[in-house]
mmCIF file of C-alpha atoms in Angstrom:
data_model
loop_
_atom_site.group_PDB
_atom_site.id
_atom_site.type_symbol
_atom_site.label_atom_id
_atom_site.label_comp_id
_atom_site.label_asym_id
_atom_site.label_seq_id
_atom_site.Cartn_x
_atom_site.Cartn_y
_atom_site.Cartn_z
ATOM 1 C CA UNK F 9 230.117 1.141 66.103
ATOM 2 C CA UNK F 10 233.214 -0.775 65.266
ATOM 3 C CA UNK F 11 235.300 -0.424 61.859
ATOM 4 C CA UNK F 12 233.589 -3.166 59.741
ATOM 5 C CA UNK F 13 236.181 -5.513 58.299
ATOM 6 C CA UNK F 14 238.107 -5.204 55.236
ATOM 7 C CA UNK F 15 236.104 -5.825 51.958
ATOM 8 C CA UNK F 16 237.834 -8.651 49.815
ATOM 9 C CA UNK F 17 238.998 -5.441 47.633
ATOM 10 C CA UNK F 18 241.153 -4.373 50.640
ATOM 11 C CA UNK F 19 239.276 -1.225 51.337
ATOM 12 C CA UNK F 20 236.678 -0.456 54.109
ATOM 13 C CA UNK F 21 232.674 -0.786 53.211
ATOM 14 C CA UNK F 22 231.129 2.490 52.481
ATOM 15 C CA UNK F 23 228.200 0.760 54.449
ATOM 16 C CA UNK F 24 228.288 -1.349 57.418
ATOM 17 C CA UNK F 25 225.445 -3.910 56.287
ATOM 18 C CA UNK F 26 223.409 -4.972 53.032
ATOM 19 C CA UNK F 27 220.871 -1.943 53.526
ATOM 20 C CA UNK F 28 221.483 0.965 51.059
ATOM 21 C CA UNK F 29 219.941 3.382 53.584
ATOM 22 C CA UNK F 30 221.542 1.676 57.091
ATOM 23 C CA UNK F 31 223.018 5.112 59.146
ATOM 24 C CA UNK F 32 225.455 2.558 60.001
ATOM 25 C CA UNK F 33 227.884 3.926 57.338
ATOM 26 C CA UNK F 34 231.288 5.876 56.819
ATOM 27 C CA UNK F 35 232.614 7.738 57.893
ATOM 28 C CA UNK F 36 233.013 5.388 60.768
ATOM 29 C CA UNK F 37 233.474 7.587 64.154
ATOM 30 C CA UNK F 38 236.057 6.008 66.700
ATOM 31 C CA UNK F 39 238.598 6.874 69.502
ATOM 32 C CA UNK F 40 241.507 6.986 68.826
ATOM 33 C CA UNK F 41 242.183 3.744 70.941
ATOM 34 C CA UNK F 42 240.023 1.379 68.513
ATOM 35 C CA UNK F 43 242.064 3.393 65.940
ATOM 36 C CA UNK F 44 245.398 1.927 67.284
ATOM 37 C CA UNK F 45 243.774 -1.526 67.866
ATOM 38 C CA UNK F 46 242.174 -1.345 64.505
ATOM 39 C CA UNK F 47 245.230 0.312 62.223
ATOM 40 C CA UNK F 48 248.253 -0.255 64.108
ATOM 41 C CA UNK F 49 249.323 -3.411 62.482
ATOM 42 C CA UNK F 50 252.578 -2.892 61.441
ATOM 43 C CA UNK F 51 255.264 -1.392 62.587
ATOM 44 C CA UNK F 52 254.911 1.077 59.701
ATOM 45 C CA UNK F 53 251.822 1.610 60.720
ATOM 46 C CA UNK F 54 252.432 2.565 64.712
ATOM 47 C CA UNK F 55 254.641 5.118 63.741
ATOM 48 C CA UNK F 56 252.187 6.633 61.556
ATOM 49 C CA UNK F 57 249.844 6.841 64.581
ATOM 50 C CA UNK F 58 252.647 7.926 66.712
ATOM 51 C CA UNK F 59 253.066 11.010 64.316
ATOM 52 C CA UNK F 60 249.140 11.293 64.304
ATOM 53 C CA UNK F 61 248.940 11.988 68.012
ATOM 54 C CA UNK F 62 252.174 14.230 68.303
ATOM 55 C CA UNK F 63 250.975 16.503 65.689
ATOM 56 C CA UNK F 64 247.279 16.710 67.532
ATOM 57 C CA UNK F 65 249.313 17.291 70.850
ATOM 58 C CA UNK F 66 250.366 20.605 69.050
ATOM 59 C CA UNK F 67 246.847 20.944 68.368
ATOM 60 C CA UNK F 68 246.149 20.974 71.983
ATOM 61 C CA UNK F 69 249.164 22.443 73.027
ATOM 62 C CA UNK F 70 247.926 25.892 71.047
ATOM 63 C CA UNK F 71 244.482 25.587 72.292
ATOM 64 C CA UNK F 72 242.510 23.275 69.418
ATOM 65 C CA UNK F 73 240.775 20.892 71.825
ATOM 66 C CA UNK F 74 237.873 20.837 70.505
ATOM 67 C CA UNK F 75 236.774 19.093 66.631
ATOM 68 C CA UNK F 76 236.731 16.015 64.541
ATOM 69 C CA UNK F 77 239.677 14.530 62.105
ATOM 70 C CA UNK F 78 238.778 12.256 59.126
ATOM 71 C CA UNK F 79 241.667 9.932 57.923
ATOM 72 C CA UNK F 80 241.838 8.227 54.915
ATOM 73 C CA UNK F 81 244.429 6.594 52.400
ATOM 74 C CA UNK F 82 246.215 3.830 52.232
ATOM 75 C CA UNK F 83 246.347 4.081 55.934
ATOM 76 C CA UNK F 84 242.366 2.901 56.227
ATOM 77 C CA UNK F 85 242.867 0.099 53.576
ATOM 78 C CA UNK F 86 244.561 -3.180 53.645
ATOM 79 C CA UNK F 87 247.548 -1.799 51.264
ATOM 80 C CA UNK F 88 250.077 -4.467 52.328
ATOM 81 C CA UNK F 89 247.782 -7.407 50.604
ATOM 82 C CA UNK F 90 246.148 -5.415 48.141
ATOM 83 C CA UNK F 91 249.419 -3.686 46.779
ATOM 84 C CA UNK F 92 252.170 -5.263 48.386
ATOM 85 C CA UNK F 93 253.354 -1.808 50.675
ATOM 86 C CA UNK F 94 253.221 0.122 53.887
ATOM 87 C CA UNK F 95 251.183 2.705 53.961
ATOM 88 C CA UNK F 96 253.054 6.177 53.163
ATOM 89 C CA UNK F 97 251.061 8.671 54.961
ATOM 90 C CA UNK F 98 247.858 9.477 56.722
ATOM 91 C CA UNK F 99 245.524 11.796 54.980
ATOM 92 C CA UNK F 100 244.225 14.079 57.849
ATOM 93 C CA UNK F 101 241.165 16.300 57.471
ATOM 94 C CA UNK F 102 240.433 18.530 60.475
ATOM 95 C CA UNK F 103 237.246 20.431 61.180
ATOM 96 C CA UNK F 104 238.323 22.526 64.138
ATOM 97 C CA UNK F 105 236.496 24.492 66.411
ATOM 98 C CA UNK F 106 238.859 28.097 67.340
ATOM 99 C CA UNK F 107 240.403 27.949 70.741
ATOM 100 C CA UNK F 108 238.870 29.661 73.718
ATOM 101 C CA UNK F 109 241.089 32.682 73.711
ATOM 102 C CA UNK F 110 240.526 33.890 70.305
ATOM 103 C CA UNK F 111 236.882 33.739 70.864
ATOM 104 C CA UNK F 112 237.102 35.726 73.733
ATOM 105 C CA UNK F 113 239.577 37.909 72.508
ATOM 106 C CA UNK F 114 239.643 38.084 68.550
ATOM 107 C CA UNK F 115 242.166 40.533 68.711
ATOM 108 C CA UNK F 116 244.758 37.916 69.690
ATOM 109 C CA UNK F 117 243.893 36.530 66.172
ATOM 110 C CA UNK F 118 246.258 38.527 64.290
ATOM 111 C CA UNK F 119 249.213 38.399 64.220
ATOM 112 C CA UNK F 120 249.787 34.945 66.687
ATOM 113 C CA UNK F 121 246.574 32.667 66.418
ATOM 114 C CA UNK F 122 246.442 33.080 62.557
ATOM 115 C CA UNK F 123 250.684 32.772 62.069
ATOM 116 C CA UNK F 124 250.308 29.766 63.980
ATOM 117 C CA UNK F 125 247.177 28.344 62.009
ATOM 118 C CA UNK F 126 249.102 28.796 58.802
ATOM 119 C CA UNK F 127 252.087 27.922 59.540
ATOM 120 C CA UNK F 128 251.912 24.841 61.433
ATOM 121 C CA UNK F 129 248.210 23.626 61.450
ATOM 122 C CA UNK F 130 247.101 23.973 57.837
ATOM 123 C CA UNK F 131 251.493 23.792 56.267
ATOM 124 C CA UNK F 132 250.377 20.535 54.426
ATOM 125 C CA UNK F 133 254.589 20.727 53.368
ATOM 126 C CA UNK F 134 255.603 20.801 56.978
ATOM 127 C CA UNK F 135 252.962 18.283 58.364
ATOM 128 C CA UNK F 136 254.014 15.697 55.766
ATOM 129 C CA UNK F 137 257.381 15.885 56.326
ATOM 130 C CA UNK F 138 258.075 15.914 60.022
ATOM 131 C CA UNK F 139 254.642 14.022 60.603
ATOM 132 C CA UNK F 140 254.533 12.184 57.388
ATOM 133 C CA UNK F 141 250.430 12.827 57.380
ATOM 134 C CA UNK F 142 248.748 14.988 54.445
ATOM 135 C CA UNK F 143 247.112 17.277 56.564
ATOM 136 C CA UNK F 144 244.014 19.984 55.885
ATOM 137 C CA UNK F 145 242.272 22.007 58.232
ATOM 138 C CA UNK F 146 239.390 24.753 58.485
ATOM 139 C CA UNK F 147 238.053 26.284 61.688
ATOM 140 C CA UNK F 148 234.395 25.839 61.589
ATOM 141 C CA UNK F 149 233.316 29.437 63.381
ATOM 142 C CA UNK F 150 235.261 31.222 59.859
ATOM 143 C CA UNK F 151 233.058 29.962 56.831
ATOM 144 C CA UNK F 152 229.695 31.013 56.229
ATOM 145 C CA UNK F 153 227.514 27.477 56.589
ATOM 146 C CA UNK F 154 226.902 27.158 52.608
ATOM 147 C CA UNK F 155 230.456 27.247 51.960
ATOM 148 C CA UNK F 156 231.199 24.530 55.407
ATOM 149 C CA UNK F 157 228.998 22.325 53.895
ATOM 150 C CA UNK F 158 230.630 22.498 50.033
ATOM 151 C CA UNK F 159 233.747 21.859 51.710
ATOM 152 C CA UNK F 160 232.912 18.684 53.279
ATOM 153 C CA UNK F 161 231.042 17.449 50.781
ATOM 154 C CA UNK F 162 233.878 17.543 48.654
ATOM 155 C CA UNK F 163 236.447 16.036 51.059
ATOM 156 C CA UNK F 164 233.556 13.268 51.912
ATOM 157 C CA UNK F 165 233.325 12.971 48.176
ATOM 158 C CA UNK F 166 237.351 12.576 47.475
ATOM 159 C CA UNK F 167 237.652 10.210 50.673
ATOM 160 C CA UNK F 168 234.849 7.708 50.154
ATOM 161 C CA UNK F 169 236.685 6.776 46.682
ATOM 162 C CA UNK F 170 239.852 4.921 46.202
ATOM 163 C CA UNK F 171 242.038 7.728 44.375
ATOM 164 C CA UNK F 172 243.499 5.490 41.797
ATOM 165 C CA UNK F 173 240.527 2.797 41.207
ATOM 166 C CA UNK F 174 237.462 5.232 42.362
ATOM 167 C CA UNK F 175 236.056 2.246 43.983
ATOM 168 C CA UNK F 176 233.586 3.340 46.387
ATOM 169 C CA UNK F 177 234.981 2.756 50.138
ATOM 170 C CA UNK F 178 234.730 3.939 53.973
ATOM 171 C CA UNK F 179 236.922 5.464 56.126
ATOM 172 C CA UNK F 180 237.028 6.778 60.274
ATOM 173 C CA UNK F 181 236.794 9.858 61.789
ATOM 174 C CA UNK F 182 238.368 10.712 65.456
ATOM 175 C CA UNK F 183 237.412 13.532 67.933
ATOM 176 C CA UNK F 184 239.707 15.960 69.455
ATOM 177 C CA UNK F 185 240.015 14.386 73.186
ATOM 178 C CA UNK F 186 243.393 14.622 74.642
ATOM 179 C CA UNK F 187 242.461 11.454 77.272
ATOM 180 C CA UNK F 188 241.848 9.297 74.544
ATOM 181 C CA UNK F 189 244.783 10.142 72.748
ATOM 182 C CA UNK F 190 247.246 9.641 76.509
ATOM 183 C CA UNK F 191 244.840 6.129 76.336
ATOM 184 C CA UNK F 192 246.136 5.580 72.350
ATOM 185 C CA UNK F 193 249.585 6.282 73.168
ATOM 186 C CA UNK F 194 249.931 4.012 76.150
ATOM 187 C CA UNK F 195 248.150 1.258 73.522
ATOM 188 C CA UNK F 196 251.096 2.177 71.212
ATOM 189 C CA UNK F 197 253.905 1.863 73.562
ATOM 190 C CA UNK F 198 255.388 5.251 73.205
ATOM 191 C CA UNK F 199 255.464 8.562 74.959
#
């Protein structure tokens, strides 16, 4: 389904018609091409994706091929008519499944797949200021299901609300798929 238009509010519809109980609602699940064609607007705005895609090439580059990203802020609303600015970041949730050769071997975990899960995956720091996103990640395999599910309900619950207004809004959610982000970049005019 496509993102639904902006609400008069400048933010994203929670739901994508009149009917409380449509499935039709956020988080709304594109590639990252319709995310381009959608979001990238602006300038502003194409670097933002630019920085998006390089820091899920280092994703892939380490293995992480495999999970969904939910982005929100300022990015997913219409900021430049509702507040007169660019968008400053992207706010970058990751659920991430653990690369192949961890699985297969956990003993590579420690000391190299976890040193590089801290310190460049999950460095929220780091990530905003060479990618200028406000990144958080978990792997999916390391939390028992009761405490997965806490977890996103309480990133659903601080994304489908404006931060400063808590008006009740949508926002996307992009799969791992290294095609689709080649396809995004090519949209973007960058390499």
């Amino acid at each position: 389904m496509p993102v639904p238009s902006f609400a008069a509010n400048g933010l994203l519809p929670a739901v994508a018609s009149s009917s409380a109980v449509d499935r039709e609602r956020s988080p709304y699940i594109i590639s990252t091409s319709e995310l381009v064609q959608t979001f990238g607007t602006t300038l502003r705005r194409k670097q933002l994706l630019r920085n998006l895609l390089a820091y899920r090439g280092l994703m892939y580059a380490n293995g992480y091929v495999s999970g969904i990203q939910f982005l929100d802020g300022s990015f997913v609303e219409d900021v430049e008519r509702h507040s007169g600015r660019e968008p400053g970041d992207i706010d970058v949730y990751s659920l991430l499944d653990t690369p192949k050769r961890y699985v297969q071997d956990p003993a590579l975990w420690h000391p190299d797949g976890f040193k590089f899960w801290a310190e460049e995956i999950q460095n929220q720091p780091l990530n905003k200021s060479r990618f200028e996103l406000d990144t958080y990640a978990l792997l999916v395999q390391e939390l028992p299901l009761v405490h997965l599910l806490k977890d996103v309900m309480y990133w659903y619950s601080l994304f489908s609300h404006q931060k400063v207004t808590f008006a009740w809004k949508g926002f996307v959610a992009i799969l791992l798929d290294q095609q689709q982000d080649v396809d995004a970049l090519a949209l973007l005019g960058g390499s």
